[in-house]
């Protein structure tokens, strides 16, 4: 994380893309693009939409009307994006996108992610380099801020785009603090994790795979100690899992290889389809093997036996398999 001196309150350098969080008004942003949280009609509304048309002047609305008369006769569908002039705003273009209304019955997070992805795609087409986003759907459309922040920051960080400067403009302190907390919790990007793994010496990786290959079924047995004895009264030791020396050796090499990542694993594991069994890890970035390993190893401190779950569910083997594939075929 890098704190930028200028107008930015908080910024993270994440991969190639610089992500900046600011508290303020989107209409004041002097980025190439400002994104409007519009509605399908493209003809204006309240919140961000109202502010953009008010400060940008009638030129923006005139172009929106043309879009309705041509390409978007039925309106702009949710999750899509389209550009117009920025009128009198300090930006060069406004990209209008329509967020989904939040629903408790239906998961619309794909549409929310699409707003950001499509906006970046349109911005790329325009040749823009910097984009300012509001927290789409978190106002009139009622999306809970923390959930939105997680979806949005994850999407933008991993977007395939030439935009290298993204600003999130958060209207109030609470929204700003929520985005800041979620951004920190996301930890390093896939690229950053991979760079750390790639910098570890080959001997250490070879050692990991040799130890993993040598693991026997007996090494993967877990025994439990502690807990109340039959008939015992009073305080007794909490039950705890005892892992074999051979497995302990594998785990400590993983730690030494910096496979353990500083991030909010408890939030991540609730949202990822990779947890608990590692299904899909073969197709995921190697960084996810590190995140999954971190989750099991860190969680063991809080609830005994999570590493046993990783053994039994196949997650431990999936992690080792993904790391080996990366080491043999992808490591630069
Ligand atoms: N700058 C930055 N953020 C703002 C600003 C501003 N000037 N004004 C509000 N916010 P909303 P939505 C925050 O309602 O939920 C419109 O009527 C606000 O606190 O603008 O996607 C459209 O026409 C909130 O966190 O957008 C649609 O009908 C966030 O921006 C509908 O609202 C988004 O609030 C879209 O609803």
Short mmCIF file of N, CA and C in Angstrom, two decimals, residues 157-305:
data_model
loop_
_atom_site.label_atom_id
_atom_site.label_comp_id
_atom_site.label_asym_id
_atom_site.label_seq_id
_atom_site.Cartn_x
_atom_site.Cartn_y
_atom_site.Cartn_z
N UNK A 157 -10.07 -4.77 -9.60
CA UNK A 157 -8.67 -5.19 -9.48
C UNK A 157 -8.27 -6.22 -10.50
N UNK A 158 -9.20 -7.12 -10.82
CA UNK A 158 -8.82 -8.20 -11.73
C UNK A 158 -9.30 -7.96 -13.15
N UNK A 159 -9.79 -6.74 -13.44
CA UNK A 159 -10.30 -6.47 -14.79
C UNK A 159 -9.17 -6.42 -15.80
N UNK A 160 -9.49 -6.90 -17.00
CA UNK A 160 -8.53 -6.87 -18.09
C UNK A 160 -8.71 -5.53 -18.81
N UNK A 161 -7.89 -4.56 -18.46
CA UNK A 161 -8.11 -3.20 -18.97
C UNK A 161 -6.78 -2.46 -19.11
N UNK A 162 -6.79 -1.43 -19.97
CA UNK A 162 -5.59 -0.59 -20.07
C UNK A 162 -5.69 0.62 -19.13
N UNK A 163 -6.83 0.79 -18.48
CA UNK A 163 -6.97 1.90 -17.52
C UNK A 163 -6.00 1.65 -16.37
N UNK A 164 -5.18 2.66 -16.07
CA UNK A 164 -4.22 2.39 -14.99
C UNK A 164 -4.47 3.25 -13.76
N UNK A 165 -5.55 3.99 -13.79
CA UNK A 165 -5.82 4.90 -12.66
C UNK A 165 -7.32 4.91 -12.38
N UNK A 166 -7.72 4.23 -11.32
CA UNK A 166 -9.14 4.15 -10.98
C UNK A 166 -9.37 4.81 -9.62
N UNK A 167 -10.32 5.73 -9.59
CA UNK A 167 -10.66 6.40 -8.33
C UNK A 167 -12.09 6.01 -7.94
N UNK A 168 -12.27 5.63 -6.70
CA UNK A 168 -13.62 5.43 -6.18
C UNK A 168 -13.97 6.66 -5.37
N UNK A 169 -15.06 7.29 -5.77
CA UNK A 169 -15.46 8.52 -5.08
C UNK A 169 -16.62 8.18 -4.16
N UNK A 170 -16.34 8.23 -2.87
CA UNK A 170 -17.34 7.84 -1.87
C UNK A 170 -17.91 9.09 -1.22
N UNK A 171 -19.21 9.10 -1.14
CA UNK A 171 -19.91 10.34 -0.78
C UNK A 171 -19.81 10.68 0.70
N UNK A 172 -19.82 9.67 1.56
CA UNK A 172 -19.76 9.98 2.99
C UNK A 172 -18.67 9.16 3.68
N UNK A 173 -18.38 9.55 4.92
CA UNK A 173 -17.28 8.92 5.67
C UNK A 173 -17.48 7.42 5.80
N UNK A 174 -18.71 7.05 6.05
CA UNK A 174 -18.98 5.63 6.28
C UNK A 174 -18.66 4.79 5.03
N UNK A 175 -19.09 5.30 3.88
CA UNK A 175 -18.82 4.59 2.63
C UNK A 175 -17.32 4.52 2.39
N UNK A 176 -16.65 5.63 2.64
CA UNK A 176 -15.20 5.69 2.45
C UNK A 176 -14.50 4.67 3.36
N UNK A 177 -14.89 4.65 4.63
CA UNK A 177 -14.24 3.73 5.58
C UNK A 177 -14.53 2.27 5.22
N UNK A 178 -15.71 2.02 4.73
CA UNK A 178 -16.05 0.66 4.34
C UNK A 178 -15.17 0.21 3.17
N UNK A 179 -15.06 1.06 2.15
CA UNK A 179 -14.21 0.72 1.01
C UNK A 179 -12.76 0.52 1.45
N UNK A 180 -12.30 1.37 2.34
CA UNK A 180 -10.91 1.28 2.80
C UNK A 180 -10.67 -0.05 3.51
N UNK A 181 -11.61 -0.42 4.39
CA UNK A 181 -11.47 -1.67 5.13
C UNK A 181 -11.48 -2.87 4.18
N UNK A 182 -12.40 -2.84 3.23
CA UNK A 182 -12.50 -3.97 2.30
C UNK A 182 -11.25 -4.03 1.41
N UNK A 183 -10.76 -2.87 0.97
CA UNK A 183 -9.57 -2.86 0.10
C UNK A 183 -8.36 -3.45 0.84
N UNK A 184 -8.19 -3.05 2.10
CA UNK A 184 -7.08 -3.61 2.88
C UNK A 184 -7.25 -5.11 3.06
N UNK A 185 -8.50 -5.53 3.31
CA UNK A 185 -8.77 -6.95 3.55
C UNK A 185 -8.53 -7.82 2.33
N UNK A 186 -8.62 -7.24 1.14
CA UNK A 186 -8.39 -8.03 -0.07
C UNK A 186 -6.93 -8.46 -0.18
N UNK A 187 -6.05 -7.69 0.50
CA UNK A 187 -4.64 -8.06 0.49
C UNK A 187 -4.01 -7.91 -0.88
N UNK A 188 -2.86 -8.59 -1.07
CA UNK A 188 -2.16 -8.46 -2.35
C UNK A 188 -2.95 -9.04 -3.52
N UNK A 189 -2.69 -8.52 -4.72
CA UNK A 189 -3.35 -9.01 -5.93
C UNK A 189 -2.76 -10.37 -6.34
N UNK A 190 -3.42 -11.00 -7.29
CA UNK A 190 -2.90 -12.26 -7.84
C UNK A 190 -1.45 -12.09 -8.31
N UNK A 191 -1.21 -11.00 -9.05
CA UNK A 191 0.14 -10.77 -9.61
C UNK A 191 1.16 -10.58 -8.50
N UNK A 192 0.76 -9.84 -7.46
CA UNK A 192 1.71 -9.60 -6.37
C UNK A 192 2.04 -10.89 -5.62
N UNK A 193 1.03 -11.72 -5.40
CA UNK A 193 1.26 -12.99 -4.71
C UNK A 193 2.18 -13.86 -5.56
N UNK A 194 1.88 -13.92 -6.85
CA UNK A 194 2.68 -14.76 -7.73
C UNK A 194 4.14 -14.28 -7.77
N UNK A 195 4.33 -12.97 -7.75
CA UNK A 195 5.70 -12.44 -7.78
C UNK A 195 6.47 -12.86 -6.52
N UNK A 196 5.79 -12.86 -5.38
CA UNK A 196 6.45 -13.29 -4.14
C UNK A 196 6.81 -14.77 -4.23
N UNK A 197 5.89 -15.58 -4.72
CA UNK A 197 6.16 -17.03 -4.82
C UNK A 197 7.31 -17.29 -5.80
N UNK A 198 7.31 -16.52 -6.90
CA UNK A 198 8.34 -16.74 -7.93
C UNK A 198 9.73 -16.37 -7.41
N UNK A 199 9.77 -15.48 -6.42
CA UNK A 199 11.07 -15.04 -5.89
C UNK A 199 11.66 -16.05 -4.89
N UNK A 200 10.88 -17.02 -4.46
CA UNK A 200 11.41 -17.99 -3.50
C UNK A 200 12.32 -18.98 -4.24
N UNK A 201 13.43 -19.39 -3.59
CA UNK A 201 14.41 -20.24 -4.29
C UNK A 201 13.85 -21.61 -4.68
N UNK A 202 14.33 -22.12 -5.82
CA UNK A 202 13.89 -23.42 -6.33
C UNK A 202 14.05 -24.53 -5.30
N UNK A 203 15.18 -24.50 -4.55
CA UNK A 203 15.43 -25.60 -3.59
C UNK A 203 14.26 -25.73 -2.62
N UNK A 204 13.70 -24.59 -2.22
CA UNK A 204 12.61 -24.66 -1.25
C UNK A 204 11.38 -25.31 -1.85
N UNK A 205 11.12 -24.97 -3.12
CA UNK A 205 9.97 -25.59 -3.80
C UNK A 205 10.21 -27.09 -3.96
N UNK A 206 11.44 -27.45 -4.37
CA UNK A 206 11.76 -28.88 -4.57
C UNK A 206 11.58 -29.62 -3.25
N UNK A 207 11.98 -28.96 -2.17
CA UNK A 207 11.86 -29.60 -0.86
C UNK A 207 10.39 -29.83 -0.52
N UNK A 208 9.56 -28.84 -0.80
CA UNK A 208 8.13 -28.99 -0.53
C UNK A 208 7.57 -30.20 -1.27
N UNK A 209 7.88 -30.31 -2.55
CA UNK A 209 7.28 -31.39 -3.33
C UNK A 209 7.84 -32.75 -2.92
N UNK A 210 9.12 -32.78 -2.54
CA UNK A 210 9.69 -34.05 -2.07
C UNK A 210 9.00 -34.48 -0.77
N UNK A 211 8.81 -33.54 0.14
CA UNK A 211 8.14 -33.87 1.40
C UNK A 211 6.69 -34.29 1.15
N UNK A 212 6.03 -33.60 0.23
CA UNK A 212 4.63 -33.93 -0.08
C UNK A 212 4.53 -35.32 -0.69
N UNK A 213 5.47 -35.65 -1.59
CA UNK A 213 5.44 -36.98 -2.23
C UNK A 213 5.66 -38.09 -1.23
N UNK A 214 6.44 -37.77 -0.19
CA UNK A 214 6.79 -38.81 0.78
C UNK A 214 5.69 -39.02 1.84
N UNK A 215 4.66 -38.18 1.83
CA UNK A 215 3.60 -38.33 2.84
C UNK A 215 2.87 -39.67 2.68
N UNK A 216 2.79 -40.43 3.74
CA UNK A 216 2.05 -41.70 3.70
C UNK A 216 0.66 -41.49 4.29
N UNK A 217 -0.20 -42.50 4.13
CA UNK A 217 -1.52 -42.40 4.74
C UNK A 217 -1.41 -42.21 6.25
N UNK A 218 -0.43 -42.89 6.83
CA UNK A 218 -0.25 -42.76 8.29
C UNK A 218 0.13 -41.32 8.66
N UNK A 219 0.93 -40.68 7.81
CA UNK A 219 1.31 -39.27 8.09
C UNK A 219 0.10 -38.34 8.06
N UNK A 220 -0.93 -38.77 7.35
CA UNK A 220 -2.11 -37.91 7.22
C UNK A 220 -3.17 -38.22 8.27
N UNK A 221 -2.87 -39.19 9.13
CA UNK A 221 -3.78 -39.49 10.26
C UNK A 221 -3.67 -38.35 11.27
N UNK A 222 -4.79 -38.00 11.84
CA UNK A 222 -4.78 -36.94 12.86
C UNK A 222 -5.30 -37.54 14.15
N UNK A 223 -4.58 -37.30 15.24
CA UNK A 223 -5.09 -37.77 16.52
C UNK A 223 -5.50 -36.57 17.36
N UNK A 224 -6.37 -36.83 18.31
CA UNK A 224 -6.88 -35.73 19.14
C UNK A 224 -6.49 -35.96 20.59
N UNK A 225 -6.09 -34.88 21.23
CA UNK A 225 -5.77 -34.95 22.66
C UNK A 225 -6.61 -33.95 23.42
N UNK A 226 -6.66 -34.16 24.73
CA UNK A 226 -7.42 -33.22 25.56
C UNK A 226 -8.89 -33.56 25.59
N UNK A 227 -9.67 -32.65 26.12
CA UNK A 227 -11.10 -32.93 26.27
C UNK A 227 -11.33 -33.69 27.56
N UNK A 228 -12.56 -33.66 28.06
CA UNK A 228 -12.82 -34.30 29.35
C UNK A 228 -12.69 -35.82 29.26
N UNK A 229 -12.02 -36.40 30.25
CA UNK A 229 -11.95 -37.87 30.37
C UNK A 229 -13.32 -38.34 30.86
N UNK A 230 -13.68 -39.60 30.54
CA UNK A 230 -14.96 -40.11 31.07
C UNK A 230 -14.96 -40.02 32.59
N UNK A 231 -16.00 -39.46 33.14
CA UNK A 231 -16.13 -39.37 34.60
C UNK A 231 -15.34 -38.23 35.21
N UNK A 232 -14.57 -37.51 34.40
CA UNK A 232 -13.73 -36.44 34.95
C UNK A 232 -14.58 -35.22 35.29
N UNK A 233 -14.23 -34.57 36.38
CA UNK A 233 -14.97 -33.36 36.74
C UNK A 233 -14.05 -32.16 36.68
N UNK A 234 -14.62 -30.98 36.65
CA UNK A 234 -13.81 -29.75 36.70
C UNK A 234 -13.24 -29.39 35.34
N UNK A 235 -12.16 -28.57 35.38
CA UNK A 235 -11.59 -28.02 34.14
C UNK A 235 -10.76 -29.08 33.45
N UNK A 236 -10.92 -29.20 32.14
CA UNK A 236 -10.05 -30.12 31.40
C UNK A 236 -9.48 -29.38 30.19
N UNK A 237 -8.44 -29.95 29.66
CA UNK A 237 -7.77 -29.30 28.53
C UNK A 237 -8.70 -29.35 27.31
N UNK A 238 -8.70 -28.27 26.53
CA UNK A 238 -9.52 -28.25 25.31
C UNK A 238 -9.01 -29.32 24.35
N UNK A 239 -9.91 -29.98 23.62
CA UNK A 239 -9.43 -30.95 22.65
C UNK A 239 -8.60 -30.26 21.56
N UNK A 240 -7.51 -30.89 21.18
CA UNK A 240 -6.73 -30.31 20.08
C UNK A 240 -6.16 -31.39 19.18
N UNK A 241 -5.96 -31.02 17.93
CA UNK A 241 -5.52 -31.99 16.91
C UNK A 241 -3.99 -32.10 16.94
N UNK A 242 -3.51 -33.33 16.80
CA UNK A 242 -2.06 -33.55 16.71
C UNK A 242 -1.76 -34.06 15.29
N UNK A 243 -0.93 -33.31 14.62
CA UNK A 243 -0.56 -33.70 13.25
C UNK A 243 0.81 -34.36 13.28
N UNK A 244 1.07 -35.23 12.30
CA UNK A 244 2.35 -35.96 12.25
C UNK A 244 3.50 -34.99 11.98
N UNK A 245 4.71 -35.42 12.34
CA UNK A 245 5.89 -34.59 12.07
C UNK A 245 6.04 -34.36 10.56
N UNK A 246 5.71 -35.39 9.77
CA UNK A 246 5.87 -35.27 8.31
C UNK A 246 4.93 -34.19 7.77
N UNK A 247 3.71 -34.15 8.30
CA UNK A 247 2.77 -33.12 7.83
C UNK A 247 3.19 -31.74 8.34
N UNK A 248 3.62 -31.70 9.59
CA UNK A 248 4.11 -30.43 10.14
C UNK A 248 5.24 -29.86 9.28
N UNK A 249 6.09 -30.76 8.79
CA UNK A 249 7.23 -30.31 7.96
C UNK A 249 6.70 -29.68 6.66
N UNK A 250 5.69 -30.30 6.06
CA UNK A 250 5.11 -29.74 4.83
C UNK A 250 4.53 -28.35 5.12
N UNK A 251 3.81 -28.25 6.23
CA UNK A 251 3.17 -26.97 6.56
C UNK A 251 4.21 -25.89 6.83
N UNK A 252 5.31 -26.28 7.49
CA UNK A 252 6.28 -25.22 7.78
C UNK A 252 7.05 -24.81 6.53
N UNK A 253 7.22 -25.72 5.58
CA UNK A 253 7.84 -25.28 4.31
C UNK A 253 6.88 -24.34 3.57
N UNK A 254 5.60 -24.64 3.62
CA UNK A 254 4.62 -23.73 2.99
C UNK A 254 4.71 -22.32 3.58
N UNK A 255 4.84 -22.27 4.90
CA UNK A 255 4.95 -20.96 5.56
C UNK A 255 6.24 -20.27 5.10
N UNK A 256 7.34 -21.03 5.05
CA UNK A 256 8.63 -20.47 4.63
C UNK A 256 8.61 -19.99 3.18
N UNK A 257 7.78 -20.62 2.37
CA UNK A 257 7.68 -20.21 0.96
C UNK A 257 6.80 -18.97 0.78
N UNK A 258 6.33 -18.44 1.88
CA UNK A 258 5.45 -17.25 1.87
C UNK A 258 4.15 -17.50 1.12
N UNK A 259 3.69 -18.75 1.25
CA UNK A 259 2.38 -19.08 0.70
C UNK A 259 1.29 -18.47 1.59
N UNK A 260 1.67 -18.08 2.79
CA UNK A 260 0.70 -17.48 3.70
C UNK A 260 0.59 -15.98 3.38
N UNK A 261 -0.62 -15.56 3.07
CA UNK A 261 -0.85 -14.23 2.51
C UNK A 261 -1.56 -13.35 3.55
N UNK A 262 -1.11 -12.08 3.70
CA UNK A 262 -1.82 -11.19 4.62
C UNK A 262 -3.12 -10.68 3.99
N UNK A 263 -4.21 -11.26 4.34
CA UNK A 263 -5.50 -10.80 3.81
C UNK A 263 -6.62 -11.28 4.71
N UNK A 264 -7.83 -10.83 4.42
CA UNK A 264 -8.96 -11.15 5.28
C UNK A 264 -9.55 -12.50 4.84
N UNK A 265 -8.88 -13.57 5.31
CA UNK A 265 -9.28 -14.91 4.84
C UNK A 265 -10.67 -15.28 5.33
N UNK A 266 -11.08 -14.74 6.48
CA UNK A 266 -12.39 -15.17 6.99
C UNK A 266 -13.52 -14.63 6.09
N UNK A 267 -13.33 -13.43 5.52
CA UNK A 267 -14.33 -12.92 4.57
C UNK A 267 -14.21 -13.66 3.23
N UNK A 268 -12.97 -13.92 2.82
CA UNK A 268 -12.74 -14.56 1.50
C UNK A 268 -13.34 -15.96 1.47
N UNK A 269 -13.11 -16.74 2.52
CA UNK A 269 -13.51 -18.16 2.43
C UNK A 269 -15.03 -18.33 2.41
N UNK A 270 -15.72 -17.29 2.94
CA UNK A 270 -17.19 -17.37 2.89
C UNK A 270 -17.72 -17.12 1.48
N UNK A 271 -16.94 -16.43 0.68
CA UNK A 271 -17.43 -16.03 -0.65
C UNK A 271 -16.88 -16.89 -1.79
N UNK A 272 -15.79 -17.65 -1.54
CA UNK A 272 -15.18 -18.36 -2.66
C UNK A 272 -15.76 -19.76 -2.85
N UNK A 273 -15.97 -20.17 -4.11
CA UNK A 273 -16.41 -21.55 -4.36
C UNK A 273 -15.27 -22.56 -4.14
N UNK A 274 -14.04 -22.08 -3.95
CA UNK A 274 -12.90 -22.99 -3.76
C UNK A 274 -12.91 -23.62 -2.37
N UNK A 275 -13.59 -22.98 -1.43
CA UNK A 275 -13.65 -23.47 -0.06
C UNK A 275 -14.89 -24.35 0.10
N UNK A 276 -14.84 -25.52 0.75
CA UNK A 276 -13.71 -26.01 1.53
C UNK A 276 -12.86 -27.06 0.80
N UNK A 277 -13.28 -27.56 -0.35
CA UNK A 277 -12.59 -28.74 -0.88
C UNK A 277 -11.55 -28.45 -1.96
N UNK A 278 -11.40 -27.18 -2.34
CA UNK A 278 -10.41 -26.85 -3.36
C UNK A 278 -10.85 -27.23 -4.77
N UNK A 279 -12.13 -27.58 -4.93
CA UNK A 279 -12.63 -27.90 -6.27
C UNK A 279 -12.55 -26.66 -7.15
N UNK A 280 -11.94 -26.79 -8.32
CA UNK A 280 -11.81 -25.64 -9.22
C UNK A 280 -10.45 -24.97 -9.12
N UNK A 281 -9.66 -25.39 -8.13
CA UNK A 281 -8.36 -24.73 -7.94
C UNK A 281 -7.42 -24.95 -9.13
N UNK A 282 -7.55 -26.10 -9.80
CA UNK A 282 -6.68 -26.37 -10.96
C UNK A 282 -6.82 -25.28 -12.03
N UNK A 283 -8.01 -24.69 -12.12
CA UNK A 283 -8.26 -23.68 -13.15
C UNK A 283 -8.07 -22.25 -12.61
N UNK A 284 -7.84 -22.12 -11.32
CA UNK A 284 -7.76 -20.78 -10.70
C UNK A 284 -6.31 -20.28 -10.71
N UNK A 285 -6.10 -18.98 -10.53
CA UNK A 285 -4.72 -18.47 -10.43
C UNK A 285 -4.01 -19.11 -9.24
N UNK A 286 -2.70 -19.25 -9.35
CA UNK A 286 -1.95 -19.88 -8.26
C UNK A 286 -2.13 -19.10 -6.96
N UNK A 287 -2.39 -17.80 -7.07
CA UNK A 287 -2.61 -16.98 -5.87
C UNK A 287 -3.73 -17.56 -5.02
N UNK A 288 -4.72 -18.18 -5.66
CA UNK A 288 -5.82 -18.75 -4.89
C UNK A 288 -5.39 -19.98 -4.10
N UNK A 289 -4.38 -20.70 -4.58
CA UNK A 289 -3.83 -21.81 -3.80
C UNK A 289 -3.22 -21.25 -2.51
N UNK A 290 -2.54 -20.11 -2.66
CA UNK A 290 -1.95 -19.47 -1.48
C UNK A 290 -3.05 -18.99 -0.53
N UNK A 291 -4.10 -18.42 -1.08
CA UNK A 291 -5.19 -17.92 -0.22
C UNK A 291 -5.88 -19.08 0.50
N UNK A 292 -6.07 -20.18 -0.22
CA UNK A 292 -6.75 -21.32 0.41
C UNK A 292 -5.86 -21.94 1.51
N UNK A 293 -4.56 -22.06 1.21
CA UNK A 293 -3.64 -22.58 2.23
C UNK A 293 -3.63 -21.67 3.45
N UNK A 294 -3.62 -20.37 3.20
CA UNK A 294 -3.65 -19.40 4.31
C UNK A 294 -4.89 -19.60 5.16
N UNK A 295 -6.02 -19.79 4.50
CA UNK A 295 -7.28 -19.95 5.24
C UNK A 295 -7.19 -21.15 6.19
N UNK A 296 -6.72 -22.29 5.69
CA UNK A 296 -6.65 -23.47 6.55
C UNK A 296 -5.63 -23.30 7.67
N UNK A 297 -4.49 -22.76 7.32
CA UNK A 297 -3.42 -22.67 8.33
C UNK A 297 -3.77 -21.62 9.39
N UNK A 298 -4.31 -20.50 8.96
CA UNK A 298 -4.69 -19.47 9.93
C UNK A 298 -5.92 -19.90 10.76
N UNK A 299 -6.87 -20.55 10.10
CA UNK A 299 -8.10 -20.91 10.81
C UNK A 299 -7.83 -21.94 11.90
N UNK A 300 -6.77 -22.72 11.75
CA UNK A 300 -6.43 -23.74 12.74
C UNK A 300 -6.25 -23.12 14.13
N UNK A 301 -5.77 -21.88 14.13
CA UNK A 301 -5.57 -21.20 15.42
C UNK A 301 -6.88 -20.91 16.13
N UNK A 302 -7.92 -20.74 15.35
CA UNK A 302 -9.21 -20.35 15.94
C UNK A 302 -10.12 -21.54 16.18
N UNK A 303 -10.04 -22.51 15.27
CA UNK A 303 -10.86 -23.69 15.51
C UNK A 303 -10.03 -24.91 15.14
N UNK A 304 -9.74 -25.69 16.16
CA UNK A 304 -8.88 -26.87 16.00
C UNK A 304 -9.44 -27.79 14.93
N UNK A 305 -8.57 -28.34 14.12
CA UNK A 305 -8.99 -29.39 13.20
C UNK A 305 -9.28 -28.92 11.79
#
